[in-house]
Protein backbone atom coordinates (compact mmCIF):
# COMPACT_ATOMS: atom_id res chain seq x y z
CA MET A 1 -59.78 -147.92 63.38
CA LYS A 2 -56.68 -145.58 63.13
CA PRO A 3 -56.68 -142.75 65.26
CA THR A 4 -56.89 -140.26 62.43
CA SER A 5 -60.07 -142.39 60.94
CA ARG A 6 -61.90 -142.24 64.11
CA ILE A 7 -62.05 -138.65 64.59
CA LEU A 8 -62.91 -138.85 60.83
CA ALA A 9 -65.69 -140.08 61.84
CA SER A 10 -66.65 -137.15 64.11
CA LEU A 11 -66.97 -134.82 60.44
CA ALA A 12 -70.40 -136.95 60.12
CA VAL A 13 -71.56 -136.30 63.85
CA ALA A 14 -70.91 -132.16 63.13
CA SER A 15 -72.91 -132.69 59.70
CA SER A 16 -76.00 -134.18 62.36
CA LEU A 17 -75.36 -131.20 64.78
CA LEU A 18 -76.28 -128.45 61.82
CA ALA A 19 -79.51 -130.25 61.49
CA THR A 20 -80.70 -130.38 64.70
CA GLY A 21 -83.72 -129.04 65.16
CA MET A 22 -83.95 -128.09 60.81
CA ALA A 23 -85.45 -129.85 57.85
CA ALA A 24 -82.42 -130.99 55.76
CA ASP A 25 -83.40 -128.38 53.22
CA GLU A 26 -83.42 -125.48 55.48
CA ILE A 27 -79.57 -125.71 56.14
CA THR A 28 -77.47 -123.42 53.55
CA PRO A 29 -74.10 -125.19 52.58
CA ILE A 30 -71.00 -123.40 54.07
CA ASN A 31 -69.16 -121.31 51.11
CA GLY A 32 -66.12 -123.09 50.84
CA LEU A 33 -62.81 -122.26 48.85
CA VAL A 34 -60.05 -124.42 48.69
CA TYR A 35 -56.39 -122.42 49.15
CA LEU A 36 -53.26 -124.49 47.91
CA ILE A 37 -49.80 -123.32 48.69
CA ASN A 38 -46.59 -124.18 46.96
CA THR A 39 -43.90 -120.89 47.77
CA ASP A 40 -40.58 -123.51 47.84
CA THR A 41 -38.82 -125.25 45.35
CA GLU A 42 -37.19 -127.24 48.39
CA GLU A 43 -40.73 -128.45 48.95
CA PRO A 44 -41.63 -131.65 46.33
CA ILE A 45 -44.55 -131.06 44.25
CA ASP A 46 -45.89 -134.61 43.95
CA GLY A 47 -48.21 -132.97 46.69
CA LEU A 48 -49.49 -130.95 44.12
CA LEU A 49 -50.04 -132.58 41.49
CA ARG A 50 -52.57 -135.16 43.84
CA TRP A 51 -54.75 -132.43 44.70
CA GLU A 52 -54.91 -131.66 40.80
CA LEU A 53 -55.69 -134.83 40.01
CA GLU A 54 -58.31 -134.75 43.11
CA LEU A 55 -60.10 -131.34 42.95
CA ARG A 56 -60.13 -132.36 38.44
CA GLU A 57 -61.75 -135.55 39.71
CA ARG A 58 -64.74 -133.67 41.71
CA GLY A 59 -64.71 -130.90 39.06
CA LEU A 60 -63.43 -128.38 41.49
CA THR A 61 -60.79 -125.96 41.05
CA ALA A 62 -59.20 -123.84 43.70
CA MET A 63 -56.66 -120.61 44.34
CA VAL A 64 -53.09 -121.82 44.11
CA LYS A 65 -50.51 -119.84 45.39
CA ALA A 66 -47.21 -119.84 44.06
CA SER A 67 -43.57 -117.85 44.21
CA ASN A 68 -41.68 -117.10 41.21
CA PRO A 69 -38.95 -119.62 41.89
CA VAL A 70 -41.93 -122.11 41.85
CA LEU A 71 -43.56 -120.75 38.96
CA GLU A 72 -40.27 -120.52 36.98
CA ALA A 73 -39.35 -124.26 38.41
CA TYR A 74 -42.17 -125.96 36.90
CA PRO A 75 -44.27 -123.14 34.21
CA GLU A 76 -45.79 -126.20 32.86
CA ILE A 77 -47.80 -127.53 35.82
CA PHE A 78 -49.31 -123.60 36.15
CA ARG A 79 -50.11 -122.87 33.05
CA ARG A 80 -52.33 -125.76 33.50
CA LEU A 81 -53.58 -125.10 36.24
CA ALA A 82 -54.75 -121.90 35.18
CA ALA A 83 -55.77 -122.94 32.22
CA LYS A 84 -58.11 -124.99 33.72
CA GLY A 85 -59.76 -122.57 36.00
CA HIS A 86 -57.30 -122.21 38.79
CA GLU A 87 -57.15 -118.95 40.52
CA ILE A 88 -53.19 -118.85 40.36
CA ILE A 89 -52.11 -116.37 43.23
CA GLY A 90 -49.41 -114.00 43.13
CA GLY A 91 -47.25 -115.61 45.88
CA TYR A 92 -44.40 -113.32 48.09
CA SER A 93 -41.80 -115.24 50.22
CA GLY A 94 -41.23 -112.13 52.54
CA ILE A 95 -43.25 -110.73 55.34
CA CYS A 96 -44.67 -107.85 54.40
CA TRP A 97 -45.63 -106.05 57.70
CA ASP A 98 -44.34 -102.94 57.93
CA LYS A 99 -41.84 -103.59 54.79
CA PRO A 100 -40.87 -99.70 52.75
CA TYR A 101 -44.21 -99.40 49.72
CA GLU A 102 -41.33 -99.46 47.09
CA GLU A 103 -39.83 -102.44 48.47
CA GLN A 104 -43.96 -104.24 48.60
CA ARG A 105 -44.53 -102.45 45.05
CA ALA A 106 -41.60 -103.86 43.45
CA ALA A 107 -42.35 -107.44 44.66
CA MET A 108 -45.56 -107.31 43.54
CA HIS A 109 -45.18 -105.90 40.25
CA GLU A 110 -42.21 -109.00 39.86
CA VAL A 111 -44.77 -112.09 40.17
CA LYS A 112 -47.32 -110.56 38.56
CA SER A 113 -45.21 -109.37 35.41
CA TYR A 114 -43.76 -112.94 35.24
CA MET A 115 -47.47 -114.82 35.96
CA GLU A 116 -49.40 -113.03 33.79
CA ASP A 117 -46.63 -113.73 31.02
CA LEU A 118 -46.82 -117.58 31.84
CA THR A 119 -50.74 -117.81 31.96
CA GLY A 120 -51.70 -115.34 29.72
CA HIS A 121 -54.20 -114.93 32.80
CA PRO A 122 -54.43 -111.32 35.03
CA MET A 123 -53.14 -111.73 38.61
CA ARG A 124 -56.07 -111.14 40.64
CA ILE A 125 -55.23 -111.64 44.26
CA PHE A 126 -52.02 -111.25 45.24
CA ALA A 127 -50.19 -112.70 48.92
CA CYS A 128 -47.63 -112.30 51.31
CA SER A 129 -45.74 -114.98 53.48
CA TYR A 130 -48.82 -115.75 56.27
CA SER A 131 -51.28 -113.76 54.50
CA SER A 132 -49.75 -110.38 56.20
CA TYR A 133 -50.44 -107.11 54.77
CA ASP A 134 -49.94 -103.89 56.32
CA GLU A 135 -51.47 -99.90 54.24
CA ASN A 136 -48.40 -100.08 51.64
CA THR A 137 -50.03 -103.49 50.71
CA LEU A 138 -52.87 -102.05 49.75
CA ARG A 139 -51.52 -99.11 48.02
CA ALA A 140 -49.36 -101.21 45.61
CA ALA A 141 -52.16 -103.62 44.86
CA GLU A 142 -53.96 -100.69 43.69
CA ASP A 143 -51.65 -99.04 41.99
CA LEU A 144 -51.38 -102.52 39.73
CA GLY A 145 -54.81 -103.25 39.93
CA VAL A 146 -54.92 -106.00 41.62
CA PRO A 147 -58.27 -106.36 43.29
CA TYR A 148 -57.15 -108.57 46.13
CA VAL A 149 -54.79 -109.35 49.17
CA LEU A 150 -55.14 -112.18 51.25
CA ALA A 151 -55.18 -111.25 54.97
CA ARG A 152 -55.05 -113.22 58.43
CA GLY A 153 -58.23 -114.02 59.41
CA THR A 154 -59.94 -112.12 62.21
CA GLU A 155 -63.81 -113.65 62.43
CA ASP A 156 -62.13 -117.46 63.47
CA VAL A 157 -63.35 -120.14 60.85
CA ARG A 158 -65.33 -117.54 58.74
CA ALA A 159 -64.20 -116.51 56.25
CA VAL A 160 -64.99 -112.40 54.53
CA ILE A 161 -63.79 -109.81 52.43
CA TYR A 162 -63.06 -106.51 54.21
CA ARG A 163 -63.08 -103.69 51.14
CA PRO A 164 -61.78 -100.60 53.11
CA GLU A 165 -63.11 -97.15 51.75
CA GLU A 166 -59.78 -95.88 51.49
CA TYR A 167 -58.65 -98.56 48.63
CA ASP A 168 -59.89 -100.15 45.66
CA VAL A 169 -59.14 -103.47 47.28
CA GLY A 170 -60.43 -106.60 48.75
CA LEU A 171 -59.12 -108.13 51.55
CA ILE A 172 -59.74 -112.18 51.48
CA GLU A 173 -59.60 -113.33 55.25
CA VAL A 174 -58.73 -116.68 55.29
CA SER A 175 -60.05 -119.25 58.02
CA ASN A 176 -58.27 -118.58 61.59
CA VAL A 177 -58.59 -121.05 64.33
CA ALA A 178 -56.86 -120.91 67.76
CA PHE A 179 -54.32 -124.38 68.55
CA GLY A 180 -52.52 -125.03 71.85
CA GLU A 181 -50.44 -122.36 73.32
CA LEU A 182 -49.14 -120.95 69.67
CA GLY A 183 -51.99 -118.88 69.01
CA ARG A 184 -54.12 -119.13 66.45
CA GLY A 185 -53.21 -120.05 62.17
CA SER A 186 -55.26 -120.73 59.48
CA LEU A 187 -57.21 -123.72 58.87
CA CYS A 188 -54.27 -125.87 57.87
CA ASP A 189 -52.47 -128.68 57.58
CA ILE A 190 -48.49 -126.78 58.33
CA SER A 191 -50.21 -124.00 60.31
CA LEU A 192 -51.21 -126.79 62.99
CA PHE A 193 -48.42 -128.81 62.52
CA SER A 194 -46.33 -125.97 63.31
CA ARG A 195 -48.33 -125.42 66.26
CA GLY A 196 -47.47 -128.79 67.53
CA ALA A 197 -50.90 -130.35 66.28
CA THR A 198 -51.07 -134.26 65.12
CA GLU A 199 -52.50 -135.67 62.17
CA ALA A 200 -55.55 -136.48 64.60
CA ASP A 201 -55.70 -132.96 66.15
CA PHE A 202 -56.32 -131.85 62.74
CA ALA A 203 -59.01 -133.46 62.12
CA GLN A 204 -60.48 -132.83 65.80
CA VAL A 205 -60.25 -129.14 64.71
CA PHE A 206 -61.48 -129.64 60.85
CA ALA A 207 -64.49 -130.91 62.41
CA GLU A 208 -65.67 -128.77 65.21
CA SER A 209 -65.25 -125.87 62.77
CA ILE A 210 -67.58 -127.62 60.42
CA ALA A 211 -69.99 -127.44 63.28
CA LYS A 212 -69.57 -123.86 63.76
CA HIS A 213 -71.38 -123.45 60.80
CA PRO A 214 -69.42 -120.46 59.32
CA ASP A 215 -71.45 -119.05 56.33
CA SER A 216 -68.19 -119.39 54.28
CA MET A 217 -64.84 -121.02 54.78
CA ILE A 218 -61.32 -121.57 52.92
CA LEU A 219 -59.24 -124.37 53.58
CA VAL A 220 -55.88 -124.31 52.90
CA SER A 221 -53.35 -126.78 52.09
CA HIS A 222 -49.40 -126.97 51.78
CA PRO A 223 -49.46 -129.83 49.01
CA HIS A 224 -45.93 -131.19 50.27
CA ILE A 225 -47.44 -132.37 53.61
CA GLY A 226 -51.11 -132.29 52.58
CA GLY A 227 -51.16 -134.32 49.45
CA THR A 228 -48.18 -136.42 50.27
CA LYS A 229 -48.87 -137.22 54.58
CA ALA A 230 -51.22 -140.19 55.17
CA GLY A 231 -53.87 -139.02 57.86
CA TYR A 232 -53.60 -135.67 56.57
CA TRP A 233 -54.85 -136.40 53.13
CA GLU A 234 -57.69 -138.38 55.34
CA VAL A 235 -58.81 -135.50 56.62
CA TYR A 236 -58.91 -133.67 53.55
CA GLU A 237 -60.45 -136.17 50.81
CA ALA A 238 -63.11 -136.85 54.24
CA ALA A 239 -63.61 -132.36 53.55
CA LEU A 240 -63.85 -132.42 49.87
CA ALA A 241 -66.91 -134.92 50.02
CA GLU A 242 -68.63 -132.91 53.17
CA PRO A 243 -72.32 -132.45 52.54
CA GLY A 244 -72.15 -129.75 54.74
CA LEU A 245 -69.94 -127.84 52.15
CA ALA A 246 -70.21 -126.38 49.06
CA TRP A 247 -66.67 -125.53 47.52
CA ARG A 248 -66.81 -123.50 44.66
CA PRO A 249 -65.02 -121.53 42.02
CA PHE A 250 -63.44 -118.14 43.36
CA ASP A 251 -65.48 -116.41 41.43
CA ALA A 252 -68.61 -118.17 42.44
CA TRP A 253 -67.24 -118.06 46.56
CA VAL A 254 -66.51 -114.13 45.80
CA LYS A 255 -70.02 -113.86 44.61
CA ALA A 256 -71.76 -116.03 48.27
CA VAL A 257 -68.96 -114.84 50.70
CA THR A 258 -69.83 -111.41 53.09
CA VAL A 259 -68.01 -108.17 52.29
CA ILE A 260 -67.39 -106.18 55.17
CA GLU A 261 -66.54 -102.09 53.85
CA ARG A 262 -65.65 -99.83 56.43
CA PRO A 263 -62.31 -97.29 56.97
CA LEU A 264 -59.32 -99.02 56.73
CA ALA A 265 -58.39 -98.14 60.74
CA ARG A 266 -61.14 -99.88 61.39
CA ILE A 267 -61.12 -102.91 59.77
CA PRO A 268 -59.75 -105.67 62.37
CA GLU A 269 -56.13 -106.88 61.78
CA ASN A 270 -54.31 -110.44 63.10
CA ARG A 271 -51.18 -110.17 63.28
CA ASP A 272 -50.98 -112.83 66.09
CA LEU A 273 -47.70 -115.31 64.74
CA GLN A 274 -46.23 -117.09 67.90
CA TYR A 275 -45.06 -120.51 65.19
CA LEU A 276 -41.89 -118.92 63.17
CA GLU A 277 -40.09 -121.27 64.57
CA PRO A 278 -42.26 -124.52 63.87
CA GLN A 279 -42.84 -126.94 67.62
CA PRO A 280 -43.84 -130.10 66.08
CA ALA A 281 -45.34 -132.83 68.09
CA VAL A 282 -44.08 -135.58 65.59
CA PRO A 283 -41.03 -134.43 63.45
CA LEU A 284 -42.51 -134.13 59.23
CA GLU A 285 -40.07 -137.15 58.73
CA GLU A 286 -41.93 -139.56 60.66
CA ILE A 287 -44.93 -139.31 59.31
CA ALA A 288 -46.77 -141.23 57.54
CA ASP A 289 -46.67 -140.56 53.48
CA LEU A 290 -49.48 -142.05 51.42
CA PRO A 291 -48.00 -145.36 49.57
CA GLU A 292 -48.51 -144.06 46.05
CA VAL A 293 -46.20 -140.84 46.74
CA GLY A 294 -43.78 -140.69 44.25
CA ASP A 295 -45.62 -141.96 41.22
CA LYS A 296 -45.85 -139.62 38.24
CA LEU A 297 -45.20 -139.17 34.85
CA VAL A 298 -42.33 -136.76 34.17
CA MET A 299 -42.01 -135.56 30.32
CA PHE A 300 -39.58 -133.16 28.88
CA HIS A 301 -39.77 -132.14 25.59
CA ASN A 302 -40.23 -128.66 23.05
CA GLY A 303 -43.36 -128.24 22.41
CA GLU A 304 -43.23 -128.53 18.97
CA GLY A 305 -42.09 -131.43 16.85
CA PRO A 306 -44.97 -133.73 15.79
CA MET A 307 -43.94 -136.27 18.51
CA CYS A 308 -43.89 -134.17 21.58
CA ARG A 309 -47.21 -132.49 20.44
CA GLU A 310 -48.75 -136.33 20.01
CA ALA A 311 -47.33 -137.02 23.92
CA ALA A 312 -48.24 -133.93 25.25
CA ALA A 313 -51.95 -134.31 23.60
CA PHE A 314 -51.95 -137.97 25.00
CA ILE A 315 -50.34 -136.96 28.67
CA ALA A 316 -53.05 -134.50 29.14
CA SER A 317 -55.87 -137.66 28.67
CA LEU A 318 -54.09 -139.23 31.18
CA ASP A 319 -56.12 -139.76 34.72
CA TYR A 320 -52.66 -139.80 36.11
CA PRO A 321 -49.78 -136.76 37.93
CA VAL A 322 -47.98 -135.60 34.91
CA GLU A 323 -44.62 -133.53 35.76
CA GLU A 324 -43.86 -131.27 32.48
CA HIS A 325 -40.91 -129.66 31.37
CA LEU A 326 -40.39 -127.50 28.28
CA VAL A 327 -36.89 -126.48 26.45
CA GLY A 328 -35.94 -123.18 27.76
CA GLU A 329 -36.98 -123.47 31.13
CA ARG A 330 -34.69 -122.49 34.14
CA ASP A 331 -32.80 -125.73 35.09
CA PHE A 332 -34.54 -127.68 32.38
CA LEU A 333 -31.08 -129.75 31.86
CA PRO A 334 -29.76 -130.26 35.70
CA MET A 335 -33.36 -131.83 36.11
CA LEU A 336 -33.21 -133.45 32.67
CA GLU A 337 -29.33 -134.54 33.39
CA ALA A 338 -30.82 -135.62 36.39
CA TYR A 339 -33.20 -138.16 35.79
CA ARG A 340 -31.19 -139.35 32.78
CA ALA A 341 -28.53 -140.37 34.90
CA ARG A 342 -30.77 -143.33 36.11
CA TYR A 343 -30.91 -145.24 33.43
CA ALA A 344 -28.48 -147.07 31.07
CA ALA A 345 -30.63 -146.65 27.96
CA SER A 346 -34.00 -145.55 27.13
CA GLU A 347 -36.88 -146.98 25.84
CA GLY A 348 -39.31 -146.48 22.14
CA VAL A 349 -37.65 -144.93 19.45
CA SER A 350 -34.39 -144.49 20.24
CA GLU A 351 -32.90 -146.11 22.67
CA ARG A 352 -29.61 -143.34 23.28
CA PHE A 353 -32.05 -140.54 24.30
CA GLU A 354 -31.62 -138.96 20.89
CA LEU A 355 -35.29 -137.85 20.83
CA PHE A 356 -37.84 -135.63 22.21
CA PRO A 357 -39.92 -136.13 24.26
CA LEU A 358 -38.12 -138.07 27.26
CA ILE A 359 -40.38 -139.06 29.16
CA PHE A 360 -39.98 -140.83 32.93
CA ILE A 361 -42.46 -142.97 34.39
CA GLU A 362 -42.70 -145.99 36.62
CA GLY A 363 -38.94 -146.48 36.75
CA ARG A 364 -38.81 -146.73 32.86
CA ALA A 365 -37.92 -144.08 30.80
CA PHE A 366 -38.50 -143.52 26.98
CA SER A 367 -37.24 -141.10 24.04
CA GLY A 368 -39.45 -140.36 21.39
CA PHE A 369 -43.30 -141.18 20.79
CA ASP A 370 -44.72 -143.83 19.30
CA ASP A 371 -47.90 -146.46 19.20
CA VAL A 372 -45.40 -148.98 21.04
CA VAL A 373 -44.23 -145.92 23.95
CA HIS A 374 -48.49 -144.85 24.20
CA SER A 375 -49.25 -148.34 24.84
CA ALA A 376 -46.33 -148.91 27.91
CA ILE A 377 -47.26 -146.14 29.13
CA GLU A 378 -51.24 -147.20 29.24
CA ALA A 379 -50.38 -150.49 30.73
CA GLU A 380 -47.86 -148.23 33.58
CA VAL A 381 -51.08 -146.14 34.12
CA ALA A 382 -53.46 -149.08 34.30
CA ASP A 383 -50.63 -150.87 37.01
């Protein structure tokens, strides 16, 4: 048995501990929320696509944080996620502690405007890097009508919402756990990785967190790790299947979480951040990838022609990772040329890449869309 698998077995033990002295139907499941973070365009998007598929298969949704550069690089993905009920969080790549009000308001306004134009949904949550915030963050959120700001946890693995009496804004505190000599951080792949934890350590920390049976918790993943690295993904798969957790959409989670109202000065704050310089036990590139990482369908199109509309409807029905790009997106042409350069010719309606949509999958390139292309893609997905 692999080391990670051995420790994953402890999840079952943790669940059984909850039932000690209690009937199974007397145990209240933990109010769980999944939180995914993509804020760097240098991180591969494949992991987020894997998470999207996994959550869809389980009928779940998540909070998904994205910065403006990531939204601009993958607008169709985040438009699709928002349409499917995922709560898209406006992400700021800077640390907000002690930042001037005007700077924080401008950053929040920029991402809010872009996100709402992109998704057609209001931005209800804002998050700075490392879930940092201060009073200026709250002022800006109230001024811009953003009801929630993410905060670092102060109640161990338990997640709560603090509501300062001075502001009409809720502070969502994520689950926060200790590891090693580098202090506390979120219950998250990259946070624990940066503090020297291995995949097996992550599994152990999660099992111990479940055994504490908090009333609510938030499990975080940076998909370029959690959605691509085999050992980490095993932990997340087990977590999603954990019977002691009730994974809920954002609105349902908010209704079930404990809300604590008090003056801002009496709300605990966590600025323990000792891992700005990561100290991993094993370099990320040496951690085993999932064998199918990179398998996805990529489609470039204009969204208007009949072949583009027919292809878009078809790929929406596929149970397969899809990365979609529309004419007019930032870097549309450079990304398209990077794919086209790999192939001497295209299959499908055109052999010279003359027609949209342009679809790339499993080492094949298609130009245009008809029944032949439809059947060829179905065969690739089935394999």
